Every structure is written in structure tokens, then in C-alpha cells.
JSON list of C-alpha atoms in Angstrom, two decimals:
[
{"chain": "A", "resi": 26, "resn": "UNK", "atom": "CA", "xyz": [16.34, 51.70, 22.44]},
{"chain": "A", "resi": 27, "resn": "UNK", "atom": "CA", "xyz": [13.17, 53.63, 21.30]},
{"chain": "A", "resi": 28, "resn": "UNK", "atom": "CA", "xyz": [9.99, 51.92, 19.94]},
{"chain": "A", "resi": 29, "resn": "UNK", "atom": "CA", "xyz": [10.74, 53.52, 16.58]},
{"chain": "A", "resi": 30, "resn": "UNK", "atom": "CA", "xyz": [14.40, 52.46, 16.77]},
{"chain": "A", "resi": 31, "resn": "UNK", "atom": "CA", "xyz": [12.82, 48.63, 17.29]},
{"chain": "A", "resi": 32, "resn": "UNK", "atom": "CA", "xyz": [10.34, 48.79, 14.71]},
{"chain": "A", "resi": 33, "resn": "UNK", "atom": "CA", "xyz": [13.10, 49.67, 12.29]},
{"chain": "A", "resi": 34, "resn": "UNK", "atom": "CA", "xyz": [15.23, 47.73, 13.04]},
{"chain": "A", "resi": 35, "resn": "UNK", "atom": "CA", "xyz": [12.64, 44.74, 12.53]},
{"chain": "A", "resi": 36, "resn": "UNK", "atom": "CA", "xyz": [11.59, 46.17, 9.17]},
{"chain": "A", "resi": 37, "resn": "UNK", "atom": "CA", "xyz": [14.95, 46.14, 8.32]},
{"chain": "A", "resi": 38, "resn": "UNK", "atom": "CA", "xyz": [15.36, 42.57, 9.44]},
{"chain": "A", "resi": 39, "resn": "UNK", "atom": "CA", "xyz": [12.02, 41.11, 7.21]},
{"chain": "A", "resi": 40, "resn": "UNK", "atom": "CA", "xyz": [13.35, 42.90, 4.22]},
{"chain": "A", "resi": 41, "resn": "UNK", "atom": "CA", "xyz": [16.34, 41.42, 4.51]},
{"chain": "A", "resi": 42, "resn": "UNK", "atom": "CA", "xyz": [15.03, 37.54, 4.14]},
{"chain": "A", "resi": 43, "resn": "UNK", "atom": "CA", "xyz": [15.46, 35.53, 1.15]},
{"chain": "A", "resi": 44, "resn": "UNK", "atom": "CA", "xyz": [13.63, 34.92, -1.67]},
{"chain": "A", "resi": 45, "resn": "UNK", "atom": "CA", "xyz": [12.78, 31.85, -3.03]},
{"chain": "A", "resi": 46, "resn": "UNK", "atom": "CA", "xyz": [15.60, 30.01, -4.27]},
{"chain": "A", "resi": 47, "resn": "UNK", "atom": "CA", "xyz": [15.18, 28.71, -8.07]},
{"chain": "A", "resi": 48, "resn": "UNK", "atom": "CA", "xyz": [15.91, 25.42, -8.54]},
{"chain": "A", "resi": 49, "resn": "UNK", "atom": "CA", "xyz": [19.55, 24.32, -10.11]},
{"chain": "A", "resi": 50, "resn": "UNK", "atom": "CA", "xyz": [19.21, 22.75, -13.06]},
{"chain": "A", "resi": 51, "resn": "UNK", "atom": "CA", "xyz": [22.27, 20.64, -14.41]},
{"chain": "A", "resi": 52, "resn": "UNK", "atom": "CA", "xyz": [22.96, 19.55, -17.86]},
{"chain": "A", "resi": 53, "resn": "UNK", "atom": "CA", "xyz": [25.63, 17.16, -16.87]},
{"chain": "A", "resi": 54, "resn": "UNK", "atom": "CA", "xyz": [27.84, 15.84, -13.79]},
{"chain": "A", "resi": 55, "resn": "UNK", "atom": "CA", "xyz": [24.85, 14.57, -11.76]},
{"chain": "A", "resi": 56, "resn": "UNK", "atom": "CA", "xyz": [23.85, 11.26, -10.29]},
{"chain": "A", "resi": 57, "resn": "UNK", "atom": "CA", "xyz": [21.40, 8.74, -11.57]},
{"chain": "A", "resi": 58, "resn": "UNK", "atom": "CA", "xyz": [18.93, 7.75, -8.32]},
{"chain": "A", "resi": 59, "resn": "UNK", "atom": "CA", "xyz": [17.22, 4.29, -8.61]},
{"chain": "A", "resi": 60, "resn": "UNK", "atom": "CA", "xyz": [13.47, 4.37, -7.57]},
{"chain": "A", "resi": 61, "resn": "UNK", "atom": "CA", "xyz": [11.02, 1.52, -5.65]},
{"chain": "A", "resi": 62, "resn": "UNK", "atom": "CA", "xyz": [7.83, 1.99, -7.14]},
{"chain": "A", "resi": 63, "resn": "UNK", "atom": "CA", "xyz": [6.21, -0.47, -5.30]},
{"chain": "A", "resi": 64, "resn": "UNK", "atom": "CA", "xyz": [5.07, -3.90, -5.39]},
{"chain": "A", "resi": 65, "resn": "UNK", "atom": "CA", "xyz": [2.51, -6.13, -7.06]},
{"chain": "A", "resi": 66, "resn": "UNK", "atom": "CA", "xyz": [0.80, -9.11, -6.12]},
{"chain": "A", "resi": 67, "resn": "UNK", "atom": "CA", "xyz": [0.68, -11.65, -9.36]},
{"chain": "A", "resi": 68, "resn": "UNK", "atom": "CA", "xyz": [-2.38, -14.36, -9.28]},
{"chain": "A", "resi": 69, "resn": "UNK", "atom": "CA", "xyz": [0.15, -17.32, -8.65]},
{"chain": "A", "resi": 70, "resn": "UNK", "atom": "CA", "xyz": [1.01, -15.79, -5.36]},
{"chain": "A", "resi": 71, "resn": "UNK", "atom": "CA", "xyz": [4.27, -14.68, -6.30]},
{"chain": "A", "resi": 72, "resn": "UNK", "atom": "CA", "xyz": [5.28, -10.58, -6.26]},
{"chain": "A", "resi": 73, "resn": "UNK", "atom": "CA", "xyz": [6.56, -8.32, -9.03]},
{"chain": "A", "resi": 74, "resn": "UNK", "atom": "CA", "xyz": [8.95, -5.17, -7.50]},
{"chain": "A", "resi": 75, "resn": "UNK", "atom": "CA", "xyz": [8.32, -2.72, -9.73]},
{"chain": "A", "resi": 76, "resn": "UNK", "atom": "CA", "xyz": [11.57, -0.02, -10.20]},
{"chain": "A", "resi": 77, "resn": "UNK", "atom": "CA", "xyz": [12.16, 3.44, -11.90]},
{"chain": "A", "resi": 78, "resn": "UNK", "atom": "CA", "xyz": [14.56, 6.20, -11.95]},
{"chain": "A", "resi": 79, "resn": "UNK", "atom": "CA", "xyz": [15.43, 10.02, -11.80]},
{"chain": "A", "resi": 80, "resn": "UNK", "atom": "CA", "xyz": [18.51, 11.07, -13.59]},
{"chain": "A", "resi": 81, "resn": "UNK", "atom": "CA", "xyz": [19.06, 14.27, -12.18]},
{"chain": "A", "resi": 82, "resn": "UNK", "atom": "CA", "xyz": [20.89, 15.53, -15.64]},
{"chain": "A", "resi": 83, "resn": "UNK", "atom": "CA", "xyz": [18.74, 17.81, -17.69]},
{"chain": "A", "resi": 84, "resn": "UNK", "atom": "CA", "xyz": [20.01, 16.16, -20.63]},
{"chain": "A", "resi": 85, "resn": "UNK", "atom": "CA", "xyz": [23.05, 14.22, -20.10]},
{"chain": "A", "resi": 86, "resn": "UNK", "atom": "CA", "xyz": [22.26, 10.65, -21.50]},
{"chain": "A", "resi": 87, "resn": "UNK", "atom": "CA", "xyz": [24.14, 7.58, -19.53]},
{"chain": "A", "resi": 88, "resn": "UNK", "atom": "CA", "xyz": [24.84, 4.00, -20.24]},
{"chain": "A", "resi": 89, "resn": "UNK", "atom": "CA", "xyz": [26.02, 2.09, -17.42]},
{"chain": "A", "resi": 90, "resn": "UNK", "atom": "CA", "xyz": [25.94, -1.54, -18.50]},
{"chain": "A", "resi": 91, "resn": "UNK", "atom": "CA", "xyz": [25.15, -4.54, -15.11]},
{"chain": "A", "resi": 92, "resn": "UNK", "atom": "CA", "xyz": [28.51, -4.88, -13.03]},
{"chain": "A", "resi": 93, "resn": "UNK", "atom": "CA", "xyz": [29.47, -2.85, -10.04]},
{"chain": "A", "resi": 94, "resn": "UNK", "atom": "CA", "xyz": [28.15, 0.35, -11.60]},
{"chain": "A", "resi": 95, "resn": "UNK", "atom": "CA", "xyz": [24.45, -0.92, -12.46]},
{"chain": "A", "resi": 96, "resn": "UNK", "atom": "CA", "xyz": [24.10, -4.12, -9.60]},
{"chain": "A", "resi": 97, "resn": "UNK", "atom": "CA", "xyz": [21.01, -5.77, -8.51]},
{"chain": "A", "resi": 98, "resn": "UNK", "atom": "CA", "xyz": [21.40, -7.38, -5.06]},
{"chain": "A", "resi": 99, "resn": "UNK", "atom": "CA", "xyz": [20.89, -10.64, -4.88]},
{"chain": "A", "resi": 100, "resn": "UNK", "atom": "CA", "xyz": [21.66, -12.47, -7.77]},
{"chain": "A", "resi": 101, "resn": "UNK", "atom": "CA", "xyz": [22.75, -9.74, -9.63]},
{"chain": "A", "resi": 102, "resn": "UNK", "atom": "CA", "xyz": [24.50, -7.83, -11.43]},
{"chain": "A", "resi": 103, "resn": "UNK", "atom": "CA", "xyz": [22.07, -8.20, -14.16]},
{"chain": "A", "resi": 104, "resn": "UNK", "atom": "CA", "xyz": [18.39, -8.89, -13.47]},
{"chain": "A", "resi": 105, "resn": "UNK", "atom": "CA", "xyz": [17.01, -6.91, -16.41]},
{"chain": "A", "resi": 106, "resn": "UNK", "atom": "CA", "xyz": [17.25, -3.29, -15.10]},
{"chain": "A", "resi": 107, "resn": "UNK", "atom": "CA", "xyz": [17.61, -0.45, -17.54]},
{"chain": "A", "resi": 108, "resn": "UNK", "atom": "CA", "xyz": [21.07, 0.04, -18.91]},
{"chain": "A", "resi": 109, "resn": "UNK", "atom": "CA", "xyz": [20.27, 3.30, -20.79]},
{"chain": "A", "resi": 110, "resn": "UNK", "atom": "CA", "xyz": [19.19, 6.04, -18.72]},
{"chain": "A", "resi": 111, "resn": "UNK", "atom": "CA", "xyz": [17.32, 9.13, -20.33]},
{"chain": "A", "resi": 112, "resn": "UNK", "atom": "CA", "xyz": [17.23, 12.25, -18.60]},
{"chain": "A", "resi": 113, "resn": "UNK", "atom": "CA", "xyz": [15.21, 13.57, -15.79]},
{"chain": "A", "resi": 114, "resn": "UNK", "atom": "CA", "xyz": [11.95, 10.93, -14.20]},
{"chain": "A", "resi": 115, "resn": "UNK", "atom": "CA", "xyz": [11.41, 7.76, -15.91]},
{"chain": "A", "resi": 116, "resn": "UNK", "atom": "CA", "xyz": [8.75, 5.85, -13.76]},
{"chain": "A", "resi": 117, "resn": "UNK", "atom": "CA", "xyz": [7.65, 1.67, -13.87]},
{"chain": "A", "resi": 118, "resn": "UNK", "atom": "CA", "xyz": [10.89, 1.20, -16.05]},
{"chain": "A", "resi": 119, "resn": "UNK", "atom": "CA", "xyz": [10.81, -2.44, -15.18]},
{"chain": "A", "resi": 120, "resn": "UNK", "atom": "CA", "xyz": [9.39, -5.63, -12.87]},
{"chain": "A", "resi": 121, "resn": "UNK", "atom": "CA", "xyz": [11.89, -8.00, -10.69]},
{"chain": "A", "resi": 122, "resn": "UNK", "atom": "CA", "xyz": [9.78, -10.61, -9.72]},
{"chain": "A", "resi": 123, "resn": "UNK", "atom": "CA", "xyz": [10.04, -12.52, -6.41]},
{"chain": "A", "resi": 124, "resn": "UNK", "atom": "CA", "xyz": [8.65, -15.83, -5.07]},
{"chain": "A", "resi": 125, "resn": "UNK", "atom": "CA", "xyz": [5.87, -16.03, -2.86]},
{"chain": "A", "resi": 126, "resn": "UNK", "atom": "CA", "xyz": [8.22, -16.47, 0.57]},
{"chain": "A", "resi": 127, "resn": "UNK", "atom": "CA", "xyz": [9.99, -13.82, -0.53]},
{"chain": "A", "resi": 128, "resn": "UNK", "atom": "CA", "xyz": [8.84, -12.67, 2.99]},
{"chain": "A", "resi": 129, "resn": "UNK", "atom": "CA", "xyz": [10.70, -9.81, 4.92]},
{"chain": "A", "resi": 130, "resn": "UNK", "atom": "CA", "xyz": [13.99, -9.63, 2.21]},
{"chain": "A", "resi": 131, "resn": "UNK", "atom": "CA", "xyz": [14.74, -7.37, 0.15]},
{"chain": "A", "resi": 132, "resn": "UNK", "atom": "CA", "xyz": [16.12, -6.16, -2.81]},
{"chain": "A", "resi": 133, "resn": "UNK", "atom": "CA", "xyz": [18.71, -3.43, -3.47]},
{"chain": "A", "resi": 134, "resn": "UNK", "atom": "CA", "xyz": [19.44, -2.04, -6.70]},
{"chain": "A", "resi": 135, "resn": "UNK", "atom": "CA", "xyz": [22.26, 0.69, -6.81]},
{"chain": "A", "resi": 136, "resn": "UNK", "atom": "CA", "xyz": [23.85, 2.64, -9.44]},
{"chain": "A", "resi": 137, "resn": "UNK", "atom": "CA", "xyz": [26.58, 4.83, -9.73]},
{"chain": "A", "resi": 138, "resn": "UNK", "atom": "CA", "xyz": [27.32, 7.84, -12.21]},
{"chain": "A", "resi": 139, "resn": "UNK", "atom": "CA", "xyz": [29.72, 10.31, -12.38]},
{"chain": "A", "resi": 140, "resn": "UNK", "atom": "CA", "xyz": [31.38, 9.24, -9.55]},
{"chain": "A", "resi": 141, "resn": "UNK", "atom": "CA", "xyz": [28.09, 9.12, -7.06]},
{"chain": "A", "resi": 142, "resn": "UNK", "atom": "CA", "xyz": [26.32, 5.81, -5.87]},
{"chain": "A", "resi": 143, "resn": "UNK", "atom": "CA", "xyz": [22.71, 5.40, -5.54]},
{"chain": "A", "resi": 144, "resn": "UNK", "atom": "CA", "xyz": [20.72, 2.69, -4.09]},
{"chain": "A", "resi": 145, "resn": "UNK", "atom": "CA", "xyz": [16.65, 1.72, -3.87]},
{"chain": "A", "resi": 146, "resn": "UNK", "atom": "CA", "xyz": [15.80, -0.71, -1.70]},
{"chain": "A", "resi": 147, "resn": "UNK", "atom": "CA", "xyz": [12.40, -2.65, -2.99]},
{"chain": "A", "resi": 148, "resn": "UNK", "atom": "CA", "xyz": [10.51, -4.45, 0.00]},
{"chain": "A", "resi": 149, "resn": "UNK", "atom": "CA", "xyz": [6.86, -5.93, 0.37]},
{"chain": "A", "resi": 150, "resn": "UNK", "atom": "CA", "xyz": [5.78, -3.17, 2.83]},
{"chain": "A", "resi": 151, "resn": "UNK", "atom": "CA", "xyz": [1.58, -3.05, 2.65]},
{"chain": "A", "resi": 152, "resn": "UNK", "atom": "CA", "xyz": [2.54, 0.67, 2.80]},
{"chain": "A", "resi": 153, "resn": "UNK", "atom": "CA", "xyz": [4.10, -0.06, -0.97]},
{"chain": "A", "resi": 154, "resn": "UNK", "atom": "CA", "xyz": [1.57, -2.29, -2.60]},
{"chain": "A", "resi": 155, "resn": "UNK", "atom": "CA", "xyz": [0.23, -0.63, -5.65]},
{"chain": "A", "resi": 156, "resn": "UNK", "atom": "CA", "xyz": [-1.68, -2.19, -8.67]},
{"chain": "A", "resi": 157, "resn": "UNK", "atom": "CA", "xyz": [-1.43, -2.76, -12.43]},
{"chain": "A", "resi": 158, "resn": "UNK", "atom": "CA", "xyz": [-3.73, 0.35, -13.17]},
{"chain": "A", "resi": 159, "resn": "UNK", "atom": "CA", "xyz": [-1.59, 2.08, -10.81]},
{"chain": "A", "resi": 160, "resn": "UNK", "atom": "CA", "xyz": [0.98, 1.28, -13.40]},
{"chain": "A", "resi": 161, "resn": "UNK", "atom": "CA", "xyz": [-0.93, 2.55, -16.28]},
{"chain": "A", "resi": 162, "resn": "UNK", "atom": "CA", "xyz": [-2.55, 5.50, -15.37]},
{"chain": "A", "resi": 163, "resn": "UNK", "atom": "CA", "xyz": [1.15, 6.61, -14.49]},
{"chain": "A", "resi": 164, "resn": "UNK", "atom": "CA", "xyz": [0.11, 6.60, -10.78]},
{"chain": "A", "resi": 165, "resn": "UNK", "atom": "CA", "xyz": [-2.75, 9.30, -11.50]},
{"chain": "A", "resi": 166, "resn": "UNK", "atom": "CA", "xyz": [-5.78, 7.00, -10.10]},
{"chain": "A", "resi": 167, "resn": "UNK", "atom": "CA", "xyz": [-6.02, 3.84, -8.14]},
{"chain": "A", "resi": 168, "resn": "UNK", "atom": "CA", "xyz": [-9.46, 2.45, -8.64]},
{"chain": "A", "resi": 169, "resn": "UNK", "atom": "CA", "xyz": [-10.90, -0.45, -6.78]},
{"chain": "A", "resi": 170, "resn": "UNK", "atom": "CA", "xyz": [-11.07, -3.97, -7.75]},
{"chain": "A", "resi": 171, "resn": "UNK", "atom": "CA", "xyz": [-14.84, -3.90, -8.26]},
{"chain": "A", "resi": 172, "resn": "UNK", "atom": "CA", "xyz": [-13.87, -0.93, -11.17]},
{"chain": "A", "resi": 173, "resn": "UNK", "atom": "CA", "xyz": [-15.55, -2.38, -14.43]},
{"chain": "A", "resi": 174, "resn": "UNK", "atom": "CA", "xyz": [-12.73, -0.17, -16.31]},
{"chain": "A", "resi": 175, "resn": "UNK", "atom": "CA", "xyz": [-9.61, -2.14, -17.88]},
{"chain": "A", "resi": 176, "resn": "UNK", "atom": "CA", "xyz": [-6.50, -1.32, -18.71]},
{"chain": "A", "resi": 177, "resn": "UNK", "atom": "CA", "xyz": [-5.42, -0.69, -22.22]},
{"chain": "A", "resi": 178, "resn": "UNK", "atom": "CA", "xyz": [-3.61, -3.66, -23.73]},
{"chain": "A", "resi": 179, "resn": "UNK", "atom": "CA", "xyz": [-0.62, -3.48, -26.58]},
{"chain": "A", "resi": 180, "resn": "UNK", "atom": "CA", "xyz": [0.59, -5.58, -28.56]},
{"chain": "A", "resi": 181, "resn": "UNK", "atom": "CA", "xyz": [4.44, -5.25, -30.53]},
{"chain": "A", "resi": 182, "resn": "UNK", "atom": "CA", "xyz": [4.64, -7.07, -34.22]},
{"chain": "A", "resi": 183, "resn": "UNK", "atom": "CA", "xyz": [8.05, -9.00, -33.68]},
{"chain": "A", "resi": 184, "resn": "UNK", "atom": "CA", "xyz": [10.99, -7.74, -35.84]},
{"chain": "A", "resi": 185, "resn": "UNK", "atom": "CA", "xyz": [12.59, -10.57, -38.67]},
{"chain": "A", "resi": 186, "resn": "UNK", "atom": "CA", "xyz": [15.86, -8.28, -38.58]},
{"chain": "A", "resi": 187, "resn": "UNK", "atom": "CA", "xyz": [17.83, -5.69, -37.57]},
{"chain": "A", "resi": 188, "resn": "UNK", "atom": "CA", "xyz": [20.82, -4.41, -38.95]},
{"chain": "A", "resi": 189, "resn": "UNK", "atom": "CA", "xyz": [23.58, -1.34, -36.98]},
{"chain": "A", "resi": 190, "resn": "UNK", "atom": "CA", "xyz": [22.49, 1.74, -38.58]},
{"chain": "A", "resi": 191, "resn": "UNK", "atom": "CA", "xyz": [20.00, 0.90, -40.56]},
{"chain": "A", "resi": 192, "resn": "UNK", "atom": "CA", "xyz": [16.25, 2.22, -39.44]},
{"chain": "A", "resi": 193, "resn": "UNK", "atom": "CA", "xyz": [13.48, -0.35, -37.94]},
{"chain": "A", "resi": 194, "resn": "UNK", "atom": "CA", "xyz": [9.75, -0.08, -38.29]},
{"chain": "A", "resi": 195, "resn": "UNK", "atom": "CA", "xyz": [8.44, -1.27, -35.07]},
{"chain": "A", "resi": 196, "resn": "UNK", "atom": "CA", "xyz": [4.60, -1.92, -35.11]},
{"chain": "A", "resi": 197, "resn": "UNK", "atom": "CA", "xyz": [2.27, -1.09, -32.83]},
{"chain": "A", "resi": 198, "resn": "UNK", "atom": "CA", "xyz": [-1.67, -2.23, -31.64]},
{"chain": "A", "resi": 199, "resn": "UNK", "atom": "CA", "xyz": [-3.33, -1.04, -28.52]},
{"chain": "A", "resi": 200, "resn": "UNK", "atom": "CA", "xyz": [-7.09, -1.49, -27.61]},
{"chain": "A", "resi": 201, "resn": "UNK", "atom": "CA", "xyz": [-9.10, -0.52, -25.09]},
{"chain": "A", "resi": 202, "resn": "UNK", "atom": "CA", "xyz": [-12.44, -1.37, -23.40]},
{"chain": "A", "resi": 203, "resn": "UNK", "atom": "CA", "xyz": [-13.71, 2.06, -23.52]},
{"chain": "A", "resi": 204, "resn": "UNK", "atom": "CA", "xyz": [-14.25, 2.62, -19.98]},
{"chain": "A", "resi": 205, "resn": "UNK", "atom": "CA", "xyz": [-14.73, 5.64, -18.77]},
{"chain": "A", "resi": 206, "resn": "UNK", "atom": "CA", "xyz": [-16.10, 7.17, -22.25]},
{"chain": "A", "resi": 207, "resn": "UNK", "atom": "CA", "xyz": [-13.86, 9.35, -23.48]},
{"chain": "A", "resi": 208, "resn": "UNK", "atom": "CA", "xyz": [-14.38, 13.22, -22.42]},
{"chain": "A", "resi": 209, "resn": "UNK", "atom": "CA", "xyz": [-16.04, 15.43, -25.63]},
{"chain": "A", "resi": 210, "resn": "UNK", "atom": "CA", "xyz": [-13.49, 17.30, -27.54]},
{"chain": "A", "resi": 211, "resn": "UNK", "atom": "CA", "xyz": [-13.65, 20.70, -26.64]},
{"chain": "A", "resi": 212, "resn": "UNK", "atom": "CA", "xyz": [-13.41, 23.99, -29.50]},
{"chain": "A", "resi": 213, "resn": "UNK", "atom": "CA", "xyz": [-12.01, 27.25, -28.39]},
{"chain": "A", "resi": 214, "resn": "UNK", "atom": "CA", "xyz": [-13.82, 30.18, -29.35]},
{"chain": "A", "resi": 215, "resn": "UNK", "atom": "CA", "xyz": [-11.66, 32.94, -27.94]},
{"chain": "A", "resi": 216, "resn": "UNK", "atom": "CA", "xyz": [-12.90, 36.40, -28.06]},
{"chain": "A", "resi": 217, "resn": "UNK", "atom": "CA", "xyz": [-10.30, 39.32, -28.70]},
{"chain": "A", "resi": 218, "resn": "UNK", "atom": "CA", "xyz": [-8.41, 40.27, -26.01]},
{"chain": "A", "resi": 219, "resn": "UNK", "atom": "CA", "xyz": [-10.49, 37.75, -23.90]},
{"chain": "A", "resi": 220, "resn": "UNK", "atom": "CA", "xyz": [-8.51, 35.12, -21.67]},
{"chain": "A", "resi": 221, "resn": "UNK", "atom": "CA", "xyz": [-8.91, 32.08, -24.53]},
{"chain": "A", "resi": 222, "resn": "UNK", "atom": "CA", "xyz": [-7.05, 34.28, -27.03]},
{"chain": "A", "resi": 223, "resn": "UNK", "atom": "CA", "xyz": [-3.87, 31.92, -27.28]},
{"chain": "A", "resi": 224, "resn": "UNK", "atom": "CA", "xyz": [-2.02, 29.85, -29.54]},
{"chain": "A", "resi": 225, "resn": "UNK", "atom": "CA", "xyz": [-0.54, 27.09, -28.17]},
{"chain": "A", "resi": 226, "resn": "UNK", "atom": "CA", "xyz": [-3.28, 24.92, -28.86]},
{"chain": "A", "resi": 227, "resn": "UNK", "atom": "CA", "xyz": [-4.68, 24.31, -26.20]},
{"chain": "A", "resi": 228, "resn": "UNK", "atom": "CA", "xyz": [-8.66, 23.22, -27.04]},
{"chain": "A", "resi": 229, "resn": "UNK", "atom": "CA", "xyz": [-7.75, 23.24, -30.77]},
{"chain": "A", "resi": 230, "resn": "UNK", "atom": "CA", "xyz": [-10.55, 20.41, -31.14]},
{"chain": "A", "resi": 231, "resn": "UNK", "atom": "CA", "xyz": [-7.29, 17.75, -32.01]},
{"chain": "A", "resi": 232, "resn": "UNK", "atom": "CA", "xyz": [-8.97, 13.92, -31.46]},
{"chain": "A", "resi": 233, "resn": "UNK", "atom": "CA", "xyz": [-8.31, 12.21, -28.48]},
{"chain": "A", "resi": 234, "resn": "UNK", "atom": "CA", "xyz": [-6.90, 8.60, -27.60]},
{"chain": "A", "resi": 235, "resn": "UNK", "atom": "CA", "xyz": [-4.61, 6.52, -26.72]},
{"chain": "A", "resi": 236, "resn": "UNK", "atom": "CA", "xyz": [-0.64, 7.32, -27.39]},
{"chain": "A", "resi": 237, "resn": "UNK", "atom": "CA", "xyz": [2.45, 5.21, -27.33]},
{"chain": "A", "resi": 238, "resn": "UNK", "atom": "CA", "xyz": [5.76, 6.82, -25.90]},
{"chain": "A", "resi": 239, "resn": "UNK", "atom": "CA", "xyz": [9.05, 4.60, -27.17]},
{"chain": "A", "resi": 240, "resn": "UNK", "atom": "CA", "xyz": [11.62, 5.02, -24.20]},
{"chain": "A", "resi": 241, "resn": "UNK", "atom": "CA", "xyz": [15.20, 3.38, -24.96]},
{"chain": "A", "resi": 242, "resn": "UNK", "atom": "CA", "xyz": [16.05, 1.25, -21.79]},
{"chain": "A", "resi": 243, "resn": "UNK", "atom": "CA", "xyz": [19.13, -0.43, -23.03]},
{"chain": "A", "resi": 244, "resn": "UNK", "atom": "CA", "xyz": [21.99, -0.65, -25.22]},
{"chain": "A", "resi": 245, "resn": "UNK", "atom": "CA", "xyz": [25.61, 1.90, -25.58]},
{"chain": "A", "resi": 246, "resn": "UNK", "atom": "CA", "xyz": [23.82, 3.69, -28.41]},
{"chain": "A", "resi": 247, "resn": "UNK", "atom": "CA", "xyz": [21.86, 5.90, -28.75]},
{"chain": "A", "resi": 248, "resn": "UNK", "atom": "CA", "xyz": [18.29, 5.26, -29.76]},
{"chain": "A", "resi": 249, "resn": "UNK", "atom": "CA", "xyz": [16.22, 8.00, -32.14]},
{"chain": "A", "resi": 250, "resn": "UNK", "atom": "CA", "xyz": [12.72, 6.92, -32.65]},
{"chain": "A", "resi": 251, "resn": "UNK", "atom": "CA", "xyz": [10.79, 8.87, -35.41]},
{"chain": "A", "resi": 252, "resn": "UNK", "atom": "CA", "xyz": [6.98, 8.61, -34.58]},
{"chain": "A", "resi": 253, "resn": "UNK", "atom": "CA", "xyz": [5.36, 7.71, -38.46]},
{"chain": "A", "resi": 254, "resn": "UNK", "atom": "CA", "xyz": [1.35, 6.40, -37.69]},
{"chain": "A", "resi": 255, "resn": "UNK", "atom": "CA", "xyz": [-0.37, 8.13, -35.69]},
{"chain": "A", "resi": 256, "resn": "UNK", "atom": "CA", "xyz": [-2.12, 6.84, -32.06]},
{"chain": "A", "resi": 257, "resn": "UNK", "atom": "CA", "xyz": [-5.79, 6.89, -32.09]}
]
């Protein structure tokens, strides 16, 4: 075979790869995989395994009440883990705390939708240990101890009553120390044609703060929370 033949046949062969394959997504059909998020030390000595989960439906909602189908291992089914389960990532959905020789166990919580079983297995591995800001950053930043910054604190009014179908005001305070000041509000002054020229609003000059996201995590029905004050 000639050089020419060789070199075309080797063009032939790297236009012939594949492309990059676009991710599936599926409405419906798909499993529900139970996430260790890690583990935090409380001051009495005694450790919090902190738990999430990725249902891999794009929007298919599930309910899979504790029993075989929605087990915490041991001591389980029920150890207060999510029974409603929103579509896509939900992160730090909820704590399991263990005693102080909880040691070398472990804890396995496993689910199974639409006919697939998934477990997490939550440990005390120093490779796992993460922190409360940890938690409320949304695992963005991990500080040190000797950080002077605080996380923000809420507090929930308690609802009298609550009747099926009927709508609830749930109440709302969260404060913070401050710390780090927040960044200046930035205005867009796009020129025309120029790069800024958009409007999505993106650097509209809108205030900044803090926000509150309601998440169901439990119950058959369906939840529909209509956001009425505003976060500041």
C-alpha cells in the first residue's frame, strides 16, 4: 500500500469517530439514587450522617413511603428520610444521627423506583467529614474554624392548623451576621450591539440577600408552594 493510500485511509478513519454524545434526558421510568453527603461531628461527641438524593427523572415526581421500598438499615424502615422525591439533585435532604461509638458501622439507606434499587452507604470515613457551613453554602466553600463568618439562622412560625385542601401561610425569619459584606449591586449599561446588550436580566441592579427555597420532603400529595413576601 502507497503512502497516499495510508494517509487516506487514516483520514478516513478520524472522520469517521464520534461526536459527543448528548446526554439522555428522561421524563419518567428512571431510578431514584440515595446520596451520603457526609458526616458531622455534633459538640456532645455524637455524629450526624447527613443524606441526599438524585432522581434521575426530569420531572417524574415519586412517593415511596418507609417499608421495603424506602428502608433505612438498621433500625429502619423509617428513620426520617424523605418520602417525597422531587426531580433531578436534591442535596443535605436530611441528618441520621449516630452515637459517639458508632465506630466502624454503617448505615445503608436504599430505595427502589420503578422497579430499580438503590443504596448509599453513610460511614465516618475522615475522607467524608464535612461541616455545617459546608451544609449551607450548598457545598460551595468550606472555611476554617477560625472563620469569624456565621451561618445564616431561620426560624419557622409554628402552624395552629391545617386543613386537606385548604392553603397554609407558613412564616418565615432568617438573619444573618453579615459576614462577608455583601458584594455591590452591579447596573448594566450595555452599549448597542456591544456584548452587555441582553435581556435576561442579568445585572438588572435587583437587591441582593438571603432566599428561602420550600422543598416538599414528605407526604402522597403533592405540595404547591406559592412564594407571597419576598426574601431580603
Amino acid at each position: 500500500m502507497s503512502t497516499h493510500l495510508l494517509w487516506l485511509a487514516f483520514t478516513l478513519a478520524v472522520w469517521q469517530l464520534p461526536t459527543e454524545i448528548a446526554p439522555v434526558r428522561f421524563n419518567s421510568g428512571q431510578s431514584v439514587v440515595p446520596y451520603f453527603e457526609g458526616w458531622i461531628k455534633n459538640p456532645d461527641g455524637t455524629f450526624d450522617l447527613v443524606f441526599g438524593y438524585f432522581n434521575r427523572n426530569w420531572k417524574q415526581e415519586l412517593s415511596i413511603p418507609p417499608g421495603p421500598n424506602n428502608n433505612i438499615e438498621p433500625n429502619g424502615p423509617d428513620a426520617g428520610q424523605p418520602t417525597y422525591f422531587l426531580p433531578r439533585r436534591q442535596r443535605w435532604m436530611f441528618r441520621l444521627r449516630v452515637p459517639a461509638d458508632f465506630g466502624k458501622k454503617e448505615v445503608t439507606w436504599t430505595i427502589t423506583a420503578n422497579g430499580r434499587s438503590e443504596m448509599a452507604f453513610g460511614n465516618l470515613l475522615a475522607a467524608q467529614e464535612i461541616t455545617d457551613r459546608v451544609v449551607m453554602s450548598n457545598g460551595n466553600f468550606n472555611p476554617g474554624t477560625d472563620d469569624p463568618n456565621e451561618p445564616p439562622s431561620m426560624t419557622v412560625a409554628p402552624v395552629q392548623a391545617a386543613t386537606v385542601g385548604v392553603p397554609v401561610t407558613l412564616t418565615v425569619s432568617v438573619t444573618d451576621d453579615g459576614l462577608p459584606k455583601p458584594r455591590p449591586v452591579r447596573t448594566s449599561r450595555p452599549t448597542a450591539g456591544g456584548f452587555g446588550a441582553q435581556s435576561n436580566g442579568v445585572g438588572s441592579g435587583a437587591p441582593r440577600g438571603l432566599n428561602v427555597r420550600w422543598l416538599q420532603v414528605g407526604g402522597p400529595g403533592k405540595v404547591a408552594f406559592e412564594q407571597m413576601g419576598r426574601s431580603r
